[in-house]
Amino acid sequence: MQAGLQTKETGPVGSLEDAAEPLLELRAVTKTFGEVTALARLDATIARGEFVTVVGPSGCGKSTLFNIVAGLEEPDTGGVLRFEGRSCHAADLLGQVSFMPQRDLLLPWRNVVDNAILALEVEGVPRQQARAQALRMLPEFGLAGFENQYPHQLSGGMRQRVALMRTFLFERGLMLLDEPFGALDALTRAMMQRWLLDVWQKYRRTILFITHDVDEAIFLGDRVLVMTARPGSVKLEQVVDLPRPRRPEIVTAPEFIRLKRILLEAIEEESIKSFQSATVREQTS
Amino acid sequence: MSIDSAALSLSSRGAAGRPAPWHDWMRKAVRLLLGLVIAAVVWEGAVVLFGIKPHYLPRLSAILAAIAATPQAYVDGFLRTLAETLIGFVAGGAFGVLIGIAFFRLRALREMAFPIFVVSQTIPVIAFGALVVLWFGNTLLAKAVIAFYLTFFPVTVNTLLGLETVDPRQVAMMRSFGASRRQLLLRLQLPTALPQIFVALRLASSLSLVGAIVGEWFGDTTGLGVLLLQAMYTENVVAIWGALLASALLGTGFYACVAAAERRLVFWSAEQ
Ligand SMILES: Nc1ncnc2c1ncn2[C@@H]1O[C@H](COP(=O)(O)OP(=O)(O)O)[C@@H](O)[C@H]1O
Ligand SMILES: [Mg+2]
């Protein structure tokens, strides 16, 4: 069923990357928490420089997937995890992947610069050097002049940009962003999306990006992974062939609408499943 | 008036987000002084006006005159008690934080030792003091140990409480950066616990003074507790009040220092 739904096309980037080794490869990755199976035989491949978005019903295991790739959770035995061509345990990935959790999680006793350099500091970069590096990056993140402000003095959008800057400064091959704009209002979010694309295009990092917003998934991604209801696996892998740089108007383009229809249909199917299994659980318990 | 100045200082801190500027600080100091002067005048005036017997409440001026007559006894007593209090407070605070961290990290240790700590705190300080004097004699150390005994427990409990409020998502984030346990502790867990630790330290600042004074009652020759006891035996009311004022000065001064340190170090918690 999975193969039938896959609409794998080889785009201009795809053909190049297929020859090269993928950055991250997950084969039959399963994760259970006691009775609950969060992920079941999930397969995914991420190429270098790719921007891959992940959508799926809530509770389907998206954050669990990220926690595994960030090294925070070990998957069940039997699956294969390969990073930069080498087979590895999840724990080996601690400190190897730049992870931005669902909330900004800024430390209230650190100002903007010191929050941004947190990961660098943990890595052992001298504070002065890390601060200088962060100060150079501030304007690009729309934070010029705010270096000495504390988190409680910032708006939600700015806090999110500080968290993103912290993630960007921690230069790793792979960036994991878990619903980074989920808590923002629609206008700020649209601005942040365009801004993220600009920064991504400049730094050319590989990004894996969770969202519950289909428009966002298409607007940002080279590829969209739709996950099944729990236990989560990849239901559909949709290549987004829209030209870059992408303008905001693109959301009304026929191609965009076509992709959105395909994705919505797949997500709808899974949402109903997850809703039904939730009601069944309620009735039996 | 004092409420007004409190509200003023709050709003100015909130808006600027940093400590009040210099002239603001001056204004507060002047108001505090004014309040003290008014209280002194009311005290003096009430005693004279209502003809209160010195046995119940001596005139403030009489007390100050008595202190001025033998200042050395008060200065020595103040310094001695301050030393006992400080040593007990610093040792109790440091020990409390360390044990709090140990309890946080080693669940087994907590389950073994925590009940013993609780039981230790149910021993009346008088009984404990008698033991300490048996062990250490009438030394400065004995008083510091009693002050320590009263301070370490609240600090332990609050350190543990504070460490347990750490957001597990923040821990996960730090771990994903590759943070070691030491880095986790110093960069995340201890700062998070700091507001809670300071709540206990403020309490401990008062308790350590109580410990030092009670300790002196078991026998010594200098200290504010000694002055109090001597004045009580000789029924010298003015001297009792003198020792009381000196203790109050020490207690408030110490508390104010701890609170000032808190405002500097935990600047963020008032703003959230
Ligand atoms: N540490 C954990 N312990 C137990 N259950 C967990 C844990 N983490 C996630 N789960 C469960 O796994 C499922 C997937 O969760 P999650 O990955 O957070 O979903 P999503 O991010 O897609 O909303 C949920 O049912 C959740 O309750
Ligand atoms: Mg999630």
mmCIF file of N, CA and C in Angstrom, chain B residues 163-248:
data_model
loop_
_atom_site.group_PDB
_atom_site.id
_atom_site.type_symbol
_atom_site.label_atom_id
_atom_site.label_comp_id
_atom_site.label_asym_id
_atom_site.label_seq_id
_atom_site.Cartn_x
_atom_site.Cartn_y
_atom_site.Cartn_z
ATOM 1 N N LEU B 163 15.405 21.880 42.250
ATOM 2 C CA LEU B 163 15.996 21.042 41.209
ATOM 3 C C LEU B 163 14.919 20.207 40.521
ATOM 4 N N GLU B 164 13.885 19.863 41.283
ATOM 5 C CA GLU B 164 12.842 19.020 40.689
ATOM 6 C C GLU B 164 11.876 19.800 39.812
ATOM 7 N N THR B 165 11.933 21.135 39.873
ATOM 8 C CA THR B 165 11.061 21.906 38.983
ATOM 9 C C THR B 165 11.663 22.067 37.589
ATOM 10 N N VAL B 166 12.886 21.566 37.368
ATOM 11 C CA VAL B 166 13.520 21.734 36.054
ATOM 12 C C VAL B 166 12.672 21.066 34.975
ATOM 13 N N ASP B 167 12.442 21.802 33.900
ATOM 14 C CA ASP B 167 11.630 21.319 32.789
ATOM 15 C C ASP B 167 12.363 20.178 32.076
ATOM 16 N N PRO B 168 11.769 18.979 32.028
ATOM 17 C CA PRO B 168 12.460 17.861 31.364
ATOM 18 C C PRO B 168 12.759 18.156 29.895
ATOM 19 N N ARG B 169 11.961 19.031 29.268
ATOM 20 C CA ARG B 169 12.229 19.357 27.869
ATOM 21 C C ARG B 169 13.516 20.159 27.743
ATOM 22 N N GLN B 170 13.786 20.989 28.773
ATOM 23 C CA GLN B 170 15.052 21.728 28.754
ATOM 24 C C GLN B 170 16.228 20.777 28.963
ATOM 25 N N VAL B 171 16.029 19.790 29.821
ATOM 26 C CA VAL B 171 17.078 18.794 30.030
ATOM 27 C C VAL B 171 17.348 18.063 28.716
ATOM 28 N N ALA B 172 16.271 17.663 28.029
ATOM 29 C CA ALA B 172 16.424 16.949 26.756
ATOM 30 C C ALA B 172 17.179 17.820 25.757
ATOM 31 N N MET B 173 16.832 19.097 25.725
ATOM 32 C CA MET B 173 17.502 19.996 24.786
ATOM 33 C C MET B 173 19.005 20.071 25.082
ATOM 34 N N MET B 174 19.340 20.254 26.359
ATOM 35 C CA MET B 174 20.762 20.337 26.733
ATOM 36 C C MET B 174 21.486 19.037 26.383
ATOM 37 N N ARG B 175 20.818 17.918 26.625
ATOM 38 C CA ARG B 175 21.448 16.630 26.304
ATOM 39 C C ARG B 175 21.678 16.516 24.806
ATOM 40 N N SER B 176 20.719 17.020 24.021
ATOM 41 C CA SER B 176 20.888 16.916 22.568
ATOM 42 C C SER B 176 22.065 17.767 22.092
ATOM 43 N N PHE B 177 22.436 18.786 22.865
ATOM 44 C CA PHE B 177 23.642 19.555 22.537
ATOM 45 C C PHE B 177 24.903 18.802 22.957
ATOM 46 N N GLY B 178 24.700 17.669 23.622
ATOM 47 C CA GLY B 178 25.846 16.887 24.087
ATOM 48 C C GLY B 178 26.318 17.274 25.478
ATOM 49 N N ALA B 179 25.449 17.892 26.287
ATOM 50 C CA ALA B 179 25.855 18.366 27.611
ATOM 51 C C ALA B 179 26.169 17.197 28.545
ATOM 52 N N SER B 180 27.233 17.368 29.344
ATOM 53 C CA SER B 180 27.575 16.381 30.366
ATOM 54 C C SER B 180 26.693 16.632 31.595
ATOM 55 N N ARG B 181 26.745 15.707 32.555
ATOM 56 C CA ARG B 181 25.940 15.875 33.772
ATOM 57 C C ARG B 181 26.352 17.134 34.527
ATOM 58 N N ARG B 182 27.631 17.414 34.499
ATOM 59 C CA ARG B 182 28.145 18.593 35.179
ATOM 60 C C ARG B 182 27.626 19.867 34.511
ATOM 61 N N GLN B 183 27.659 19.876 33.175
ATOM 62 C CA GLN B 183 27.158 21.043 32.449
ATOM 63 C C GLN B 183 25.658 21.228 32.685
ATOM 64 N N LEU B 184 24.944 20.103 32.723
ATOM 65 C CA LEU B 184 23.513 20.164 33.002
ATOM 66 C C LEU B 184 23.262 20.822 34.352
ATOM 67 N N LEU B 185 24.044 20.393 35.343
ATOM 68 C CA LEU B 185 23.863 20.900 36.695
ATOM 69 C C LEU B 185 24.167 22.394 36.760
ATOM 70 N N LEU B 186 25.320 22.790 36.204
ATOM 71 C CA LEU B 186 25.763 24.177 36.366
ATOM 72 C C LEU B 186 25.018 25.138 35.449
ATOM 73 N N ARG B 187 24.656 24.707 34.257
ATOM 74 C CA ARG B 187 24.063 25.636 33.309
ATOM 75 C C ARG B 187 22.547 25.623 33.341
ATOM 76 N N LEU B 188 21.952 24.538 33.853
ATOM 77 C CA LEU B 188 20.490 24.476 33.828
ATOM 78 C C LEU B 188 19.874 24.249 35.210
ATOM 79 N N GLN B 189 20.288 23.167 35.871
ATOM 80 C CA GLN B 189 19.554 22.764 37.072
ATOM 81 C C GLN B 189 19.747 23.732 38.241
ATOM 82 N N LEU B 190 20.991 24.085 38.529
ATOM 83 C CA LEU B 190 21.206 25.000 39.662
ATOM 84 C C LEU B 190 20.587 26.379 39.420
ATOM 85 N N PRO B 191 20.797 26.980 38.251
ATOM 86 C CA PRO B 191 20.129 28.278 38.032
ATOM 87 C C PRO B 191 18.610 28.181 38.173
ATOM 88 N N THR B 192 18.025 27.083 37.693
ATOM 89 C CA THR B 192 16.572 26.933 37.820
ATOM 90 C C THR B 192 16.166 26.866 39.287
ATOM 91 N N ALA B 193 17.003 26.221 40.108
ATOM 92 C CA ALA B 193 16.665 26.042 41.515
ATOM 93 C C ALA B 193 16.956 27.293 42.346
ATOM 94 N N LEU B 194 17.716 28.219 41.783
ATOM 95 C CA LEU B 194 18.198 29.356 42.562
ATOM 96 C C LEU B 194 17.087 30.157 43.277
ATOM 97 N N PRO B 195 15.970 30.473 42.616
ATOM 98 C CA PRO B 195 14.920 31.212 43.330
ATOM 99 C C PRO B 195 14.428 30.460 44.574
ATOM 100 N N GLN B 196 14.243 29.157 44.448
ATOM 101 C CA GLN B 196 13.813 28.340 45.591
ATOM 102 C C GLN B 196 14.879 28.327 46.677
ATOM 103 N N ILE B 197 16.130 28.215 46.271
ATOM 104 C CA ILE B 197 17.224 28.174 47.244
ATOM 105 C C ILE B 197 17.251 29.486 48.026
ATOM 106 N N PHE B 198 16.997 30.588 47.344
ATOM 107 C CA PHE B 198 17.039 31.869 48.044
ATOM 108 C C PHE B 198 15.888 32.051 49.016
ATOM 109 N N VAL B 199 14.753 31.463 48.716
ATOM 110 C CA VAL B 199 13.651 31.494 49.687
ATOM 111 C C VAL B 199 14.141 30.883 50.999
ATOM 112 N N ALA B 200 14.838 29.754 50.895
ATOM 113 C CA ALA B 200 15.348 29.087 52.092
ATOM 114 C C ALA B 200 16.475 29.895 52.735
ATOM 115 N N LEU B 201 17.310 30.527 51.918
ATOM 116 C CA LEU B 201 18.429 31.287 52.486
ATOM 117 C C LEU B 201 17.931 32.485 53.293
ATOM 118 N N ARG B 202 16.863 33.104 52.826
ATOM 119 C CA ARG B 202 16.305 34.229 53.587
ATOM 120 C C ARG B 202 15.816 33.746 54.944
ATOM 121 N N LEU B 203 15.111 32.625 54.931
ATOM 122 C CA LEU B 203 14.656 32.020 56.187
ATOM 123 C C LEU B 203 15.858 31.648 57.045
ATOM 124 N N ALA B 204 16.868 31.063 56.409
ATOM 125 C CA ALA B 204 18.052 30.605 57.140
ATOM 126 C C ALA B 204 18.812 31.771 57.757
ATOM 127 N N SER B 205 18.757 32.940 57.138
ATOM 128 C CA SER B 205 19.475 34.084 57.710
ATOM 129 C C SER B 205 18.901 34.417 59.081
ATOM 130 N N SER B 206 17.583 34.342 59.250
ATOM 131 C CA SER B 206 16.982 34.591 60.563
ATOM 132 C C SER B 206 17.268 33.432 61.510
ATOM 133 N N LEU B 207 17.130 32.216 60.995
ATOM 134 C CA LEU B 207 17.313 31.044 61.856
ATOM 135 C C LEU B 207 18.736 30.942 62.383
ATOM 136 N N SER B 208 19.715 31.298 61.544
ATOM 137 C CA SER B 208 21.097 31.156 61.999
ATOM 138 C C SER B 208 21.377 32.125 63.150
ATOM 139 N N LEU B 209 20.746 33.307 63.124
ATOM 140 C CA LEU B 209 20.919 34.243 64.233
ATOM 141 C C LEU B 209 20.300 33.660 65.514
ATOM 142 N N VAL B 210 19.115 33.096 65.381
ATOM 143 C CA VAL B 210 18.474 32.439 66.537
ATOM 144 C C VAL B 210 19.398 31.365 67.093
ATOM 145 N N GLY B 211 19.962 30.556 66.204
ATOM 146 C CA GLY B 211 20.863 29.477 66.633
ATOM 147 C C GLY B 211 22.062 30.019 67.401
ATOM 148 N N ALA B 212 22.653 31.100 66.880
ATOM 149 C CA ALA B 212 23.837 31.663 67.535
ATOM 150 C C ALA B 212 23.475 32.194 68.923
ATOM 151 N N ILE B 213 22.354 32.896 69.029
ATOM 152 C CA ILE B 213 21.963 33.491 70.316
ATOM 153 C C ILE B 213 21.621 32.403 71.339
ATOM 154 N N VAL B 214 20.847 31.417 70.886
ATOM 155 C CA VAL B 214 20.510 30.311 71.791
ATOM 156 C C VAL B 214 21.787 29.601 72.231
ATOM 157 N N GLY B 215 22.721 29.419 71.278
ATOM 158 C CA GLY B 215 23.987 28.771 71.596
ATOM 159 C C GLY B 215 24.728 29.492 72.713
ATOM 160 N N GLU B 216 24.672 30.806 72.668
ATOM 161 C CA GLU B 216 25.392 31.590 73.691
ATOM 162 C C GLU B 216 24.786 31.392 75.076
ATOM 163 N N TRP B 217 23.523 31.047 75.143
ATOM 164 C CA TRP B 217 22.861 30.875 76.431
ATOM 165 C C TRP B 217 23.421 29.691 77.211
ATOM 166 N N PHE B 218 24.102 28.783 76.474
ATOM 167 C CA PHE B 218 24.678 27.640 77.195
ATOM 168 C C PHE B 218 25.943 28.040 77.933
ATOM 169 N N GLY B 219 26.360 29.263 77.780
ATOM 170 C CA GLY B 219 27.511 29.738 78.529
ATOM 171 C C GLY B 219 28.545 30.328 77.616
ATOM 172 N N ASP B 220 28.876 31.604 77.866
ATOM 173 C CA ASP B 220 29.936 32.265 77.137
ATOM 174 C C ASP B 220 30.151 33.609 77.807
ATOM 175 N N THR B 221 31.114 34.379 77.319
ATOM 176 C CA THR B 221 31.377 35.664 77.962
ATOM 177 C C THR B 221 31.092 36.851 77.052
ATOM 178 N N THR B 222 31.099 36.623 75.739
ATOM 179 C CA THR B 222 30.716 37.710 74.833
ATOM 180 C C THR B 222 29.644 37.235 73.878
ATOM 181 N N GLY B 223 28.903 38.205 73.322
ATOM 182 C CA GLY B 223 27.855 37.895 72.372
ATOM 183 C C GLY B 223 26.571 38.578 72.778
ATOM 184 N N LEU B 224 25.691 38.792 71.800
ATOM 185 C CA LEU B 224 24.426 39.472 72.091
ATOM 186 C C LEU B 224 23.542 38.610 72.986
ATOM 187 N N GLY B 225 23.607 37.300 72.796
ATOM 188 C CA GLY B 225 22.835 36.388 73.650
ATOM 189 C C GLY B 225 23.303 36.487 75.096
ATOM 190 N N VAL B 226 24.612 36.625 75.270
ATOM 191 C CA VAL B 226 25.174 36.763 76.625
ATOM 192 C C VAL B 226 24.663 38.053 77.258
ATOM 193 N N LEU B 227 24.692 39.148 76.472
ATOM 194 C CA LEU B 227 24.199 40.435 76.980
ATOM 195 C C LEU B 227 22.742 40.315 77.404
ATOM 196 N N LEU B 228 21.957 39.652 76.576
ATOM 197 C CA LEU B 228 20.532 39.464 76.881
ATOM 198 C C LEU B 228 20.362 38.720 78.201
ATOM 199 N N LEU B 229 21.106 37.622 78.331
ATOM 200 C CA LEU B 229 20.966 36.769 79.505
ATOM 201 C C LEU B 229 21.391 37.518 80.765
ATOM 202 N N GLN B 230 22.535 38.206 80.669
ATOM 203 C CA GLN B 230 23.026 38.968 81.822
ATOM 204 C C GLN B 230 21.999 40.020 82.239
ATOM 205 N N ALA B 231 21.458 40.730 81.268
ATOM 206 C CA ALA B 231 20.486 41.776 81.576
ATOM 207 C C ALA B 231 19.246 41.170 82.222
ATOM 208 N N MET B 232 18.869 39.973 81.766
ATOM 209 C CA MET B 232 17.692 39.307 82.337
ATOM 210 C C MET B 232 17.939 38.955 83.800
ATOM 211 N N TYR B 233 19.135 38.412 84.100
ATOM 212 C CA TYR B 233 19.432 38.013 85.479
ATOM 213 C C TYR B 233 19.468 39.208 86.411
ATOM 214 N N THR B 234 20.006 40.329 85.910
ATOM 215 C CA THR B 234 20.105 41.509 86.771
ATOM 216 C C THR B 234 18.850 42.379 86.667
ATOM 217 N N GLU B 235 17.860 41.907 85.914
ATOM 218 C CA GLU B 235 16.609 42.648 85.688
ATOM 219 C C GLU B 235 16.874 44.084 85.257
ATOM 220 N N ASN B 236 17.899 44.218 84.444
ATOM 221 C CA ASN B 236 18.240 45.536 83.905
ATOM 222 C C ASN B 236 17.466 45.732 82.596
ATOM 223 N N VAL B 237 16.305 46.376 82.716
ATOM 224 C CA VAL B 237 15.398 46.478 81.561
ATOM 225 C C VAL B 237 16.041 47.239 80.404
ATOM 226 N N VAL B 238 16.735 48.302 80.754
ATOM 227 C CA VAL B 238 17.367 49.106 79.693
ATOM 228 C C VAL B 238 18.390 48.266 78.932
ATOM 229 N N ALA B 239 19.141 47.454 79.664
ATOM 230 C CA ALA B 239 20.157 46.614 79.016
ATOM 231 C C ALA B 239 19.495 45.548 78.139
ATOM 232 N N ILE B 240 18.363 44.995 78.615
ATOM 233 C CA ILE B 240 17.633 44.033 77.771
ATOM 234 C C ILE B 240 17.257 44.680 76.444
ATOM 235 N N TRP B 241 16.710 45.896 76.547
ATOM 236 C CA TRP B 241 16.310 46.589 75.321
ATOM 237 C C TRP B 241 17.513 46.927 74.448
ATOM 238 N N GLY B 242 18.609 47.229 75.089
ATOM 239 C CA GLY B 242 19.823 47.530 74.327
ATOM 240 C C GLY B 242 20.274 46.318 73.521
ATOM 241 N N ALA B 243 20.316 45.157 74.205
ATOM 242 C CA ALA B 243 20.724 43.926 73.519
ATOM 243 C C ALA B 243 19.722 43.584 72.417
ATOM 244 N N LEU B 244 18.444 43.863 72.709
ATOM 245 C CA LEU B 244 17.394 43.574 71.736
ATOM 246 C C LEU B 244 17.565 44.410 70.464
ATOM 247 N N LEU B 245 17.831 45.702 70.678
ATOM 248 C CA LEU B 245 18.033 46.582 69.515
ATOM 249 C C LEU B 245 19.230 46.123 68.690
ATOM 250 N N ALA B 246 20.298 45.751 69.406
ATOM 251 C CA ALA B 246 21.499 45.302 68.685
ATOM 252 C C ALA B 246 21.206 44.032 67.888
ATOM 253 N N SER B 247 20.439 43.105 68.494
ATOM 254 C CA SER B 247 20.078 41.874 67.782
ATOM 255 C C SER B 247 19.210 42.184 66.566
ATOM 256 N N ALA B 248 18.276 43.126 66.763
ATOM 257 C CA ALA B 248 17.388 43.492 65.653
ATOM 258 C C ALA B 248 18.199 44.079 64.509
#
